[in-house]
JSON list of C-alpha atoms in Angstrom, two decimals:
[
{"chain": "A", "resi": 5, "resn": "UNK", "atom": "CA", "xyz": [0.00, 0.00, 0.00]},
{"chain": "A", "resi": 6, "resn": "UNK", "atom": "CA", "xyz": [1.17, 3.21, -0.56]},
{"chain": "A", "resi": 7, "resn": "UNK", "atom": "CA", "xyz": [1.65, 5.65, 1.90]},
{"chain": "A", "resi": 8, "resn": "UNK", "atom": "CA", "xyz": [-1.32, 8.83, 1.75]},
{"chain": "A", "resi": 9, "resn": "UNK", "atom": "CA", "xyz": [-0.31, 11.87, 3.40]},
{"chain": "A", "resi": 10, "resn": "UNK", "atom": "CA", "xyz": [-3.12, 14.16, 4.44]},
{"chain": "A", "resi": 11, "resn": "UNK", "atom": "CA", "xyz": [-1.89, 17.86, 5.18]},
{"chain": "A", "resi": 12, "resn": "UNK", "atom": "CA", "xyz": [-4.52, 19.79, 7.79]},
{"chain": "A", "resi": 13, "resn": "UNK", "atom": "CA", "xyz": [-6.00, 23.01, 6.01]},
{"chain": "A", "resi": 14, "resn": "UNK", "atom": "CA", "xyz": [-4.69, 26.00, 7.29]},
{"chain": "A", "resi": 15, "resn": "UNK", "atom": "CA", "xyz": [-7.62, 27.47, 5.75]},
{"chain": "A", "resi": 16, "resn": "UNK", "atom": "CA", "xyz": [-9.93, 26.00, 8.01]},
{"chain": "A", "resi": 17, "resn": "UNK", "atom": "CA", "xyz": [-8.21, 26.36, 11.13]},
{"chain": "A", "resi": 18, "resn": "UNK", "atom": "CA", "xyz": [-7.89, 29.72, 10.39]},
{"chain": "A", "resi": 19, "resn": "UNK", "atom": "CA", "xyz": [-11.82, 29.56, 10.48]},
{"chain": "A", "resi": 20, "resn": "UNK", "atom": "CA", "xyz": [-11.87, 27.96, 13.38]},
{"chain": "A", "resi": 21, "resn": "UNK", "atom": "CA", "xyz": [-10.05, 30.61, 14.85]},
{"chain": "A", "resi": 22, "resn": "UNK", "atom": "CA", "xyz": [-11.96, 33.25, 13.92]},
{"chain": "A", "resi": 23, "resn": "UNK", "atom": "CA", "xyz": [-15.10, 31.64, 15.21]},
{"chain": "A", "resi": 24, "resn": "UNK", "atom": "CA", "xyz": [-13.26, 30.84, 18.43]},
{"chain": "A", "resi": 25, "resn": "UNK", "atom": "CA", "xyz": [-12.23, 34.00, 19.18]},
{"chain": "A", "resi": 26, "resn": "UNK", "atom": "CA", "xyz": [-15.45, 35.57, 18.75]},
{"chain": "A", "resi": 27, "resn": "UNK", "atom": "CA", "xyz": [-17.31, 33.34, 20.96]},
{"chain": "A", "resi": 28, "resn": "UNK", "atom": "CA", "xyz": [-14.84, 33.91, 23.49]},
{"chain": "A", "resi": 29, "resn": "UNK", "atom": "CA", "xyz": [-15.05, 37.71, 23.35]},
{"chain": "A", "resi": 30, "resn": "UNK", "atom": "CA", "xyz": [-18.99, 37.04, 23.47]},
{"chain": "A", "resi": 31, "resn": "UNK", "atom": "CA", "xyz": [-18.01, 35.08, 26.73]},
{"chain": "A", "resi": 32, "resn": "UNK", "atom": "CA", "xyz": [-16.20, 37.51, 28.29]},
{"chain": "A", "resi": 33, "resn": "UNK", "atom": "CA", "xyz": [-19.61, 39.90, 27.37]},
{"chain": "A", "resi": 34, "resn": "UNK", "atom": "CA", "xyz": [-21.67, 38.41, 29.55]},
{"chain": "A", "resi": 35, "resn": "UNK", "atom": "CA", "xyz": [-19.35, 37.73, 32.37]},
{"chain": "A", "resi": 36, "resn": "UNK", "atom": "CA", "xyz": [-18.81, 41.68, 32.51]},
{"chain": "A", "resi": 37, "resn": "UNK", "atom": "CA", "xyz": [-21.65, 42.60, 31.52]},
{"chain": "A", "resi": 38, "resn": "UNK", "atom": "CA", "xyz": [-24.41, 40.21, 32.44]},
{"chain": "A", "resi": 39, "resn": "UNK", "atom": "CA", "xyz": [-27.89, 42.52, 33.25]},
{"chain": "A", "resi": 40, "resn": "UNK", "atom": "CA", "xyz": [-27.03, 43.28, 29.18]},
{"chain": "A", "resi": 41, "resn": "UNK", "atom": "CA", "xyz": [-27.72, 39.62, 28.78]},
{"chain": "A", "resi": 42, "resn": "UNK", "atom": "CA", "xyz": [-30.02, 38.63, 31.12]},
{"chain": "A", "resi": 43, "resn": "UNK", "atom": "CA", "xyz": [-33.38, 37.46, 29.47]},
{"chain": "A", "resi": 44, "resn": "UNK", "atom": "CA", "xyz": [-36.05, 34.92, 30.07]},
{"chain": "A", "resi": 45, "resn": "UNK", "atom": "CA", "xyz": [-33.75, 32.09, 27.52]},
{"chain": "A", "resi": 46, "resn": "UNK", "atom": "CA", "xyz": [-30.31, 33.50, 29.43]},
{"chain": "A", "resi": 47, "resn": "UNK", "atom": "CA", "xyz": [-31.50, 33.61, 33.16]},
{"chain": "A", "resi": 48, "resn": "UNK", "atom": "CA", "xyz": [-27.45, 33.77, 34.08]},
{"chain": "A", "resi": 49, "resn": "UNK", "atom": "CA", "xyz": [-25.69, 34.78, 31.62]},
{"chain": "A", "resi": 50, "resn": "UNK", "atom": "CA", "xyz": [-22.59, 34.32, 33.83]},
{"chain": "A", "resi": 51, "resn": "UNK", "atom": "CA", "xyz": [-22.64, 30.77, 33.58]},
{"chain": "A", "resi": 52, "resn": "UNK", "atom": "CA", "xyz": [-22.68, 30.42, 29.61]},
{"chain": "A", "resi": 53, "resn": "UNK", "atom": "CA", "xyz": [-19.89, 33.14, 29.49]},
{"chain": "A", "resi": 54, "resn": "UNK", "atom": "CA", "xyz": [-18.06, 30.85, 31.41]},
{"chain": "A", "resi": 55, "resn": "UNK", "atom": "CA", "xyz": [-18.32, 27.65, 30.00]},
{"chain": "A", "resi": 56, "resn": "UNK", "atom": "CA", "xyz": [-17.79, 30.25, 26.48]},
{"chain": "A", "resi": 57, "resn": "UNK", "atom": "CA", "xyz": [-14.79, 31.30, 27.46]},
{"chain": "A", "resi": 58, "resn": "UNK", "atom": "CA", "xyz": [-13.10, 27.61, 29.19]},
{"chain": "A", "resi": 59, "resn": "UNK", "atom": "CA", "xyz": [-14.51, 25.72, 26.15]},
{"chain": "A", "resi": 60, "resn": "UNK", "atom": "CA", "xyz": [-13.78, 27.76, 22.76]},
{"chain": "A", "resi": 61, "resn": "UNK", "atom": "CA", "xyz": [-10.69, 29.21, 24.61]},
{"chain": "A", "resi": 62, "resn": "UNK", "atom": "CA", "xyz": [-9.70, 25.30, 24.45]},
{"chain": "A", "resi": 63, "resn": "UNK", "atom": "CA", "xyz": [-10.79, 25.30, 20.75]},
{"chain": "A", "resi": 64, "resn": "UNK", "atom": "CA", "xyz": [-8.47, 28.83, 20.27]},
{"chain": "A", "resi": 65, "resn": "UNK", "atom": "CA", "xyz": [-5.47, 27.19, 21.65]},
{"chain": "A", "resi": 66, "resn": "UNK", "atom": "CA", "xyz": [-6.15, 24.25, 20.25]},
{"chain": "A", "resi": 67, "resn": "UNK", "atom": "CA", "xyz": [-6.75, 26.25, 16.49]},
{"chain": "A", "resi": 68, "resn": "UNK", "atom": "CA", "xyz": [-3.30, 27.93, 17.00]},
{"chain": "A", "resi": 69, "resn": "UNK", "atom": "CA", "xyz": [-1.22, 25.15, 18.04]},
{"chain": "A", "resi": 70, "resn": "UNK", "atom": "CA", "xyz": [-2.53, 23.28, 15.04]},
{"chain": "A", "resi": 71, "resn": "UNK", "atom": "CA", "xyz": [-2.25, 26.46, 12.62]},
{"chain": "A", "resi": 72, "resn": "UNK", "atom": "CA", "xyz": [2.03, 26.17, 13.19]},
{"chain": "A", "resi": 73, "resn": "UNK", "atom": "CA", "xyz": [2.20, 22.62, 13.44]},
{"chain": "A", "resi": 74, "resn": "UNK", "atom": "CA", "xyz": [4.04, 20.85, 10.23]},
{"chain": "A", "resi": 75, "resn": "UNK", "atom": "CA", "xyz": [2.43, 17.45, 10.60]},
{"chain": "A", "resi": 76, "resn": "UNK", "atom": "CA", "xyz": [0.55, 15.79, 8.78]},
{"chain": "A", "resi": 77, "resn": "UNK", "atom": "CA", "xyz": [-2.98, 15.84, 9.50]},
{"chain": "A", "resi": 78, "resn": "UNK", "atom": "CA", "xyz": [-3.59, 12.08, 8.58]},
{"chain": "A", "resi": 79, "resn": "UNK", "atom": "CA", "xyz": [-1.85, 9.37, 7.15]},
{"chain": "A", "resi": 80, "resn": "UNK", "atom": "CA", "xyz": [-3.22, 6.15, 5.72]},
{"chain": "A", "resi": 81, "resn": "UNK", "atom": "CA", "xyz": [-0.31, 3.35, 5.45]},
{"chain": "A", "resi": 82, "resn": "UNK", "atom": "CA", "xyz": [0.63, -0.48, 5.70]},
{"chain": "A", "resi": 83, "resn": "UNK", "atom": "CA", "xyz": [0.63, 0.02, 9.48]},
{"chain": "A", "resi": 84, "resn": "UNK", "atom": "CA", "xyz": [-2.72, 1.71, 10.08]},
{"chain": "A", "resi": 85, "resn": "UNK", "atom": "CA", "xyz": [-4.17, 4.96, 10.37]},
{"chain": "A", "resi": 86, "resn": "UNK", "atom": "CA", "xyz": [-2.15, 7.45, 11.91]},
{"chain": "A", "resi": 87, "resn": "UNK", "atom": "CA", "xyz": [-3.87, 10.87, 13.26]},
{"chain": "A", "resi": 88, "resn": "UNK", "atom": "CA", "xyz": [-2.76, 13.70, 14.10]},
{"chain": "A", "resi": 89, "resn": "UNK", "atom": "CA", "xyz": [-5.99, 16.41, 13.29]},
{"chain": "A", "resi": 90, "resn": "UNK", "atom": "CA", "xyz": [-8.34, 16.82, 16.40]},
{"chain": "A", "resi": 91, "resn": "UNK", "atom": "CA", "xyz": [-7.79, 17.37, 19.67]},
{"chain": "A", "resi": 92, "resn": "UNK", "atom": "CA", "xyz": [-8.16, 13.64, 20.77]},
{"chain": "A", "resi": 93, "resn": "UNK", "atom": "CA", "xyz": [-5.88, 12.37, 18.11]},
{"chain": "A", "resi": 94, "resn": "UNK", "atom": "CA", "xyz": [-4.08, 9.55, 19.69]},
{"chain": "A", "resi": 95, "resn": "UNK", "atom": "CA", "xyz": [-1.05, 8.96, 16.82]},
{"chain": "A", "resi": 96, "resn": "UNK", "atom": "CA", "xyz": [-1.55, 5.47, 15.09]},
{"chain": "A", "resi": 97, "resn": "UNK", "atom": "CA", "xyz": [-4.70, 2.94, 14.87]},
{"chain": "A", "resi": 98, "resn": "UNK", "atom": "CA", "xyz": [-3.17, -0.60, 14.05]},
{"chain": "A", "resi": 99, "resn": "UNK", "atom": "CA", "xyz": [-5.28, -1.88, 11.04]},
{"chain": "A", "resi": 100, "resn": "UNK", "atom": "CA", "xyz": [-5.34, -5.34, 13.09]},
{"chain": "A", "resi": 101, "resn": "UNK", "atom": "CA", "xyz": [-7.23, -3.44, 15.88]},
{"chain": "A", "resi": 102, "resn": "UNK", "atom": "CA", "xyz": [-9.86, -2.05, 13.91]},
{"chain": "A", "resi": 103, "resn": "UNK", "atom": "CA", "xyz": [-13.26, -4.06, 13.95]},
{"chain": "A", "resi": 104, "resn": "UNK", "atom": "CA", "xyz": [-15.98, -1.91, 12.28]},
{"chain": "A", "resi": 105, "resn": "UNK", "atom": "CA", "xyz": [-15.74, 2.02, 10.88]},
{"chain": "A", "resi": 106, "resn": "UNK", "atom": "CA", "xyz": [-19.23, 4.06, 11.19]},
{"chain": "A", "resi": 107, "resn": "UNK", "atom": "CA", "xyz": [-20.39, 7.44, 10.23]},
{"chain": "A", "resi": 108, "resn": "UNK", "atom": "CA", "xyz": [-21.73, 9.27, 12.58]},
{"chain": "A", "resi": 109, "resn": "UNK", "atom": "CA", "xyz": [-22.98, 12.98, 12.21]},
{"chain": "A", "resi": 110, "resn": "UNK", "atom": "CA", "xyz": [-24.01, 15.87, 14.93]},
{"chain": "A", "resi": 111, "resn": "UNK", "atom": "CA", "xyz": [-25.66, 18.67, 13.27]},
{"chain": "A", "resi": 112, "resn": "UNK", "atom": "CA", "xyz": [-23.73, 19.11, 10.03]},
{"chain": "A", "resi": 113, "resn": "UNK", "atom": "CA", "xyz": [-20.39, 17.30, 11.39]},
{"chain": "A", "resi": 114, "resn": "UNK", "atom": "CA", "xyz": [-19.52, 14.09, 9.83]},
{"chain": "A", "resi": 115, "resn": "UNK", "atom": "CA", "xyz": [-16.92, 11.96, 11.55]},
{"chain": "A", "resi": 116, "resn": "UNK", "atom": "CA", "xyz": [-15.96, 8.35, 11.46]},
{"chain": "A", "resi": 117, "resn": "UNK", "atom": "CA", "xyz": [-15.82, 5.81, 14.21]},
{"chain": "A", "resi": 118, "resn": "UNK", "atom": "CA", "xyz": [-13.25, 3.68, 14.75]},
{"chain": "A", "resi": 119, "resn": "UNK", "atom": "CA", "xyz": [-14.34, 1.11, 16.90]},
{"chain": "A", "resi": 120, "resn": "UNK", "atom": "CA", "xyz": [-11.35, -1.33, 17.96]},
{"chain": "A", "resi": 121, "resn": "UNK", "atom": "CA", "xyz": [-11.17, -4.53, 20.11]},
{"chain": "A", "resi": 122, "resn": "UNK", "atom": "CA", "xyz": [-9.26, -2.48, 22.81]},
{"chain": "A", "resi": 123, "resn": "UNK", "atom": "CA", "xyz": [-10.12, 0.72, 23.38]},
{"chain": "A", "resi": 124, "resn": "UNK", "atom": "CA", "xyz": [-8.36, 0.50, 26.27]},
{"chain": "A", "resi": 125, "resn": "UNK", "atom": "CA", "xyz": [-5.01, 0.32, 24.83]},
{"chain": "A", "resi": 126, "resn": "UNK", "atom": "CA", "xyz": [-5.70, 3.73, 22.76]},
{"chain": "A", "resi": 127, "resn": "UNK", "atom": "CA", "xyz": [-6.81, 5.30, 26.31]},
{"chain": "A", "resi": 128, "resn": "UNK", "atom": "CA", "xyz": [-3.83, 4.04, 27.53]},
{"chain": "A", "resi": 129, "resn": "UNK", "atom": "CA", "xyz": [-1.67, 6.42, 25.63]},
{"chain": "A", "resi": 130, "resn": "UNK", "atom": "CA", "xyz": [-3.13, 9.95, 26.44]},
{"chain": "A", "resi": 131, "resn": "UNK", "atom": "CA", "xyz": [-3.79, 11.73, 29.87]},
{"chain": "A", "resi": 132, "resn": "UNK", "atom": "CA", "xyz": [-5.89, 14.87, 30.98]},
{"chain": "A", "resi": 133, "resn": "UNK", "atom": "CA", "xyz": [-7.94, 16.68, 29.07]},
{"chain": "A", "resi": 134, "resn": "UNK", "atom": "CA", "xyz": [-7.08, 14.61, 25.88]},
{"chain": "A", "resi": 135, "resn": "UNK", "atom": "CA", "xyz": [-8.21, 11.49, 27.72]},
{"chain": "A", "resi": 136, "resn": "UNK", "atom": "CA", "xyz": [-11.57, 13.06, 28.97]},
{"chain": "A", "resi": 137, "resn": "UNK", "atom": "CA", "xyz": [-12.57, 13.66, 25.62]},
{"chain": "A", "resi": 138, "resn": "UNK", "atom": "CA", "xyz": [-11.79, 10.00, 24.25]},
{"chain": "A", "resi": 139, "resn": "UNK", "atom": "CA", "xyz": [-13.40, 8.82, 27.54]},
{"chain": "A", "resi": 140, "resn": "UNK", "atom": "CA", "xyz": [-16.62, 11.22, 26.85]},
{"chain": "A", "resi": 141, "resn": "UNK", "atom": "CA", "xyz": [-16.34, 9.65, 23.48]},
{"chain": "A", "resi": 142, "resn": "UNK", "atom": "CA", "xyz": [-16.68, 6.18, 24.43]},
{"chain": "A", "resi": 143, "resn": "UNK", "atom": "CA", "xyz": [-19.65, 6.72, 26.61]},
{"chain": "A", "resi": 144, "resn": "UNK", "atom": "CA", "xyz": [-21.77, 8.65, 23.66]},
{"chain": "A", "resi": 145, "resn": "UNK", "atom": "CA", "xyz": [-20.15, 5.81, 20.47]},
{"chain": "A", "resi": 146, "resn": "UNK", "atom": "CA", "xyz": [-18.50, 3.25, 21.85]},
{"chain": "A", "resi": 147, "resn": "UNK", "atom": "CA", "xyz": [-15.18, 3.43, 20.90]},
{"chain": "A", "resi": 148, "resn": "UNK", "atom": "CA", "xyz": [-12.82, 6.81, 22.11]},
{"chain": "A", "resi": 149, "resn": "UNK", "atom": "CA", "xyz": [-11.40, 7.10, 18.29]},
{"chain": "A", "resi": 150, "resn": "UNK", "atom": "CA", "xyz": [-13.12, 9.30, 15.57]},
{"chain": "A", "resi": 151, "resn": "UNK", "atom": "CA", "xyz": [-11.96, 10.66, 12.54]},
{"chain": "A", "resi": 152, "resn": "UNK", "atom": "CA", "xyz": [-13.40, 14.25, 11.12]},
{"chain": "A", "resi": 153, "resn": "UNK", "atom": "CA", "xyz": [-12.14, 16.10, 8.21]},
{"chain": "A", "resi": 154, "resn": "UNK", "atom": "CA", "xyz": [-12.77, 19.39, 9.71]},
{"chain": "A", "resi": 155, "resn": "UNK", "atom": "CA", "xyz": [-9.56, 20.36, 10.22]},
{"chain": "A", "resi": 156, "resn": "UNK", "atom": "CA", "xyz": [-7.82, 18.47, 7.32]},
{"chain": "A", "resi": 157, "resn": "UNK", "atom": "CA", "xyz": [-7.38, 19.14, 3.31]},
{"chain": "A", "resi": 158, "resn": "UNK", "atom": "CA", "xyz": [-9.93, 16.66, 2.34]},
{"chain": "A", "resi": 159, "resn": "UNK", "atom": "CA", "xyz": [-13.71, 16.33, 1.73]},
{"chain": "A", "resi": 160, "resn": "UNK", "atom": "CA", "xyz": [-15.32, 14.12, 4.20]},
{"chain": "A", "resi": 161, "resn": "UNK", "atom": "CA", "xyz": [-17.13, 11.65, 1.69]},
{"chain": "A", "resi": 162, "resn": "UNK", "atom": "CA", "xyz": [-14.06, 10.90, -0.08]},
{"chain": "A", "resi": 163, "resn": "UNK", "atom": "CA", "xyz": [-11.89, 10.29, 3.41]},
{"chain": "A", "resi": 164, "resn": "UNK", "atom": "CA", "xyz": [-14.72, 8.02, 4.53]},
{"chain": "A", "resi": 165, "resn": "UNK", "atom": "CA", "xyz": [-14.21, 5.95, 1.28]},
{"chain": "A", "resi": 166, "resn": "UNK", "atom": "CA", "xyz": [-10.73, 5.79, 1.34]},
{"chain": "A", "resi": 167, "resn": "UNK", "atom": "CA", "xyz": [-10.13, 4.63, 4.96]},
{"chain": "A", "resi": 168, "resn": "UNK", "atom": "CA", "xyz": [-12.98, 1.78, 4.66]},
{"chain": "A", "resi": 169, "resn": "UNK", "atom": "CA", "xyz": [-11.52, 0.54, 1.28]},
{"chain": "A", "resi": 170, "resn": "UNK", "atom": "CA", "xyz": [-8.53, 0.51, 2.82]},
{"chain": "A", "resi": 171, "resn": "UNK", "atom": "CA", "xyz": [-9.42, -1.23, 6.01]},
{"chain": "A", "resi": 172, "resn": "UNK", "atom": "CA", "xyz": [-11.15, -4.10, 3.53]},
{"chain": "A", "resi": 173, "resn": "UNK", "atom": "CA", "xyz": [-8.08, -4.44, 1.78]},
{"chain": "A", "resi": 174, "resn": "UNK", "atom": "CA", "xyz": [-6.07, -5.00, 4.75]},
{"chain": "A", "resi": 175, "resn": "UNK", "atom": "CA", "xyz": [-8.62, -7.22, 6.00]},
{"chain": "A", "resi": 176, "resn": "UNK", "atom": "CA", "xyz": [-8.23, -9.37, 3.34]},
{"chain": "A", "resi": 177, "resn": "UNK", "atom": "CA", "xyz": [-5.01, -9.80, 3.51]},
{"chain": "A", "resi": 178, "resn": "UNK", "atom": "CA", "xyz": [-4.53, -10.45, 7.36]},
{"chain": "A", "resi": 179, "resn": "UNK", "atom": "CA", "xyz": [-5.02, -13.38, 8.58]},
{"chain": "A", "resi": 180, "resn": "UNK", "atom": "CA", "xyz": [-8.57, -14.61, 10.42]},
{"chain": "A", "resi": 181, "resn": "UNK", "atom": "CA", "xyz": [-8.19, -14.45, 14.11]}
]
């Protein structure tokens, strides 16, 4: 198999940026200013400036770190599926330890799901806030791994494609266990 490099878009961490920064300044809003905000849907405004601020902040530093890293986003090889684009990445998915690879979506966000015969070994590997999310992960899916294109150089459909023809092909070749 030849080895496919995916590069993350610049382009769209830029966006993500942009957005992150102005929900964070929207935060800030209505933790300085809450009687501004304070309505019969936002009863305390405090509290979503708060949880504005802690989680797009996350997505902001996140965004930047991303925006000057030079790895690759994704890459697809004889050893598995090795990624490197979202904030739970977790490096590289053995093709021998993927079982099954779903779609999911949550509002208009596509991702795959990489469910594998031990998660635990994945959660293993990462600690703090990276292993909260793969842990929050498993309790929603069933499996801590997922796959989106939103930060990478590549339309979803033709990523989802790719990895499961792919995983067949390896399949095939392994043998049954």
């Amino acid at each position: 198999m030849d080895k496919i490099e995916i590069p993350i878009s610049k382009t769209k961490i830029s966006f993500l940026l942009i957005g992150a920064s102005i929900f964070v300044i929207l935060g800030v809003l209505f933790l300085l200013t809450p009687d501004k905000f304070s309505t019969s849907i936002f009863r305390n405004p405090q509290i979503i400036g708060i949880v504005a601020v802690l989680f797009f902040g996350a997505a902001g530093i996140f965004g930047l770190r991303k925006l000057f890293d030079k790895s690759v986003g994704l890459t697809i090889d004889d050893y598995g599926i090795t990624d490197n684009s979202n904030a739970s990445s977790v490096g590289l998915i053995d093709w021998s330890d993927i079982l099954e690879i779903k779609t999911e979506q949550v509002m208009s966000t596509r991702f795959l799901l990489i469910f594998v015969d031990n998660p635990d070994k994945y959660l293993e590997r990462v600690n703090g806030f990276k292993r909260k999310l793969m842990k929050g992960n498993m309790k929603m899916y069933g499996t801590p791994l997922s796959i989106t294109s939103n930060t990478l150089r590549y339309d979803f459909s033709d990523l989802e494609r790719l990895i499961k023809e792919k995983l067949i092909e390896k399949k095939e070749k392994m043998p049954n266990r």
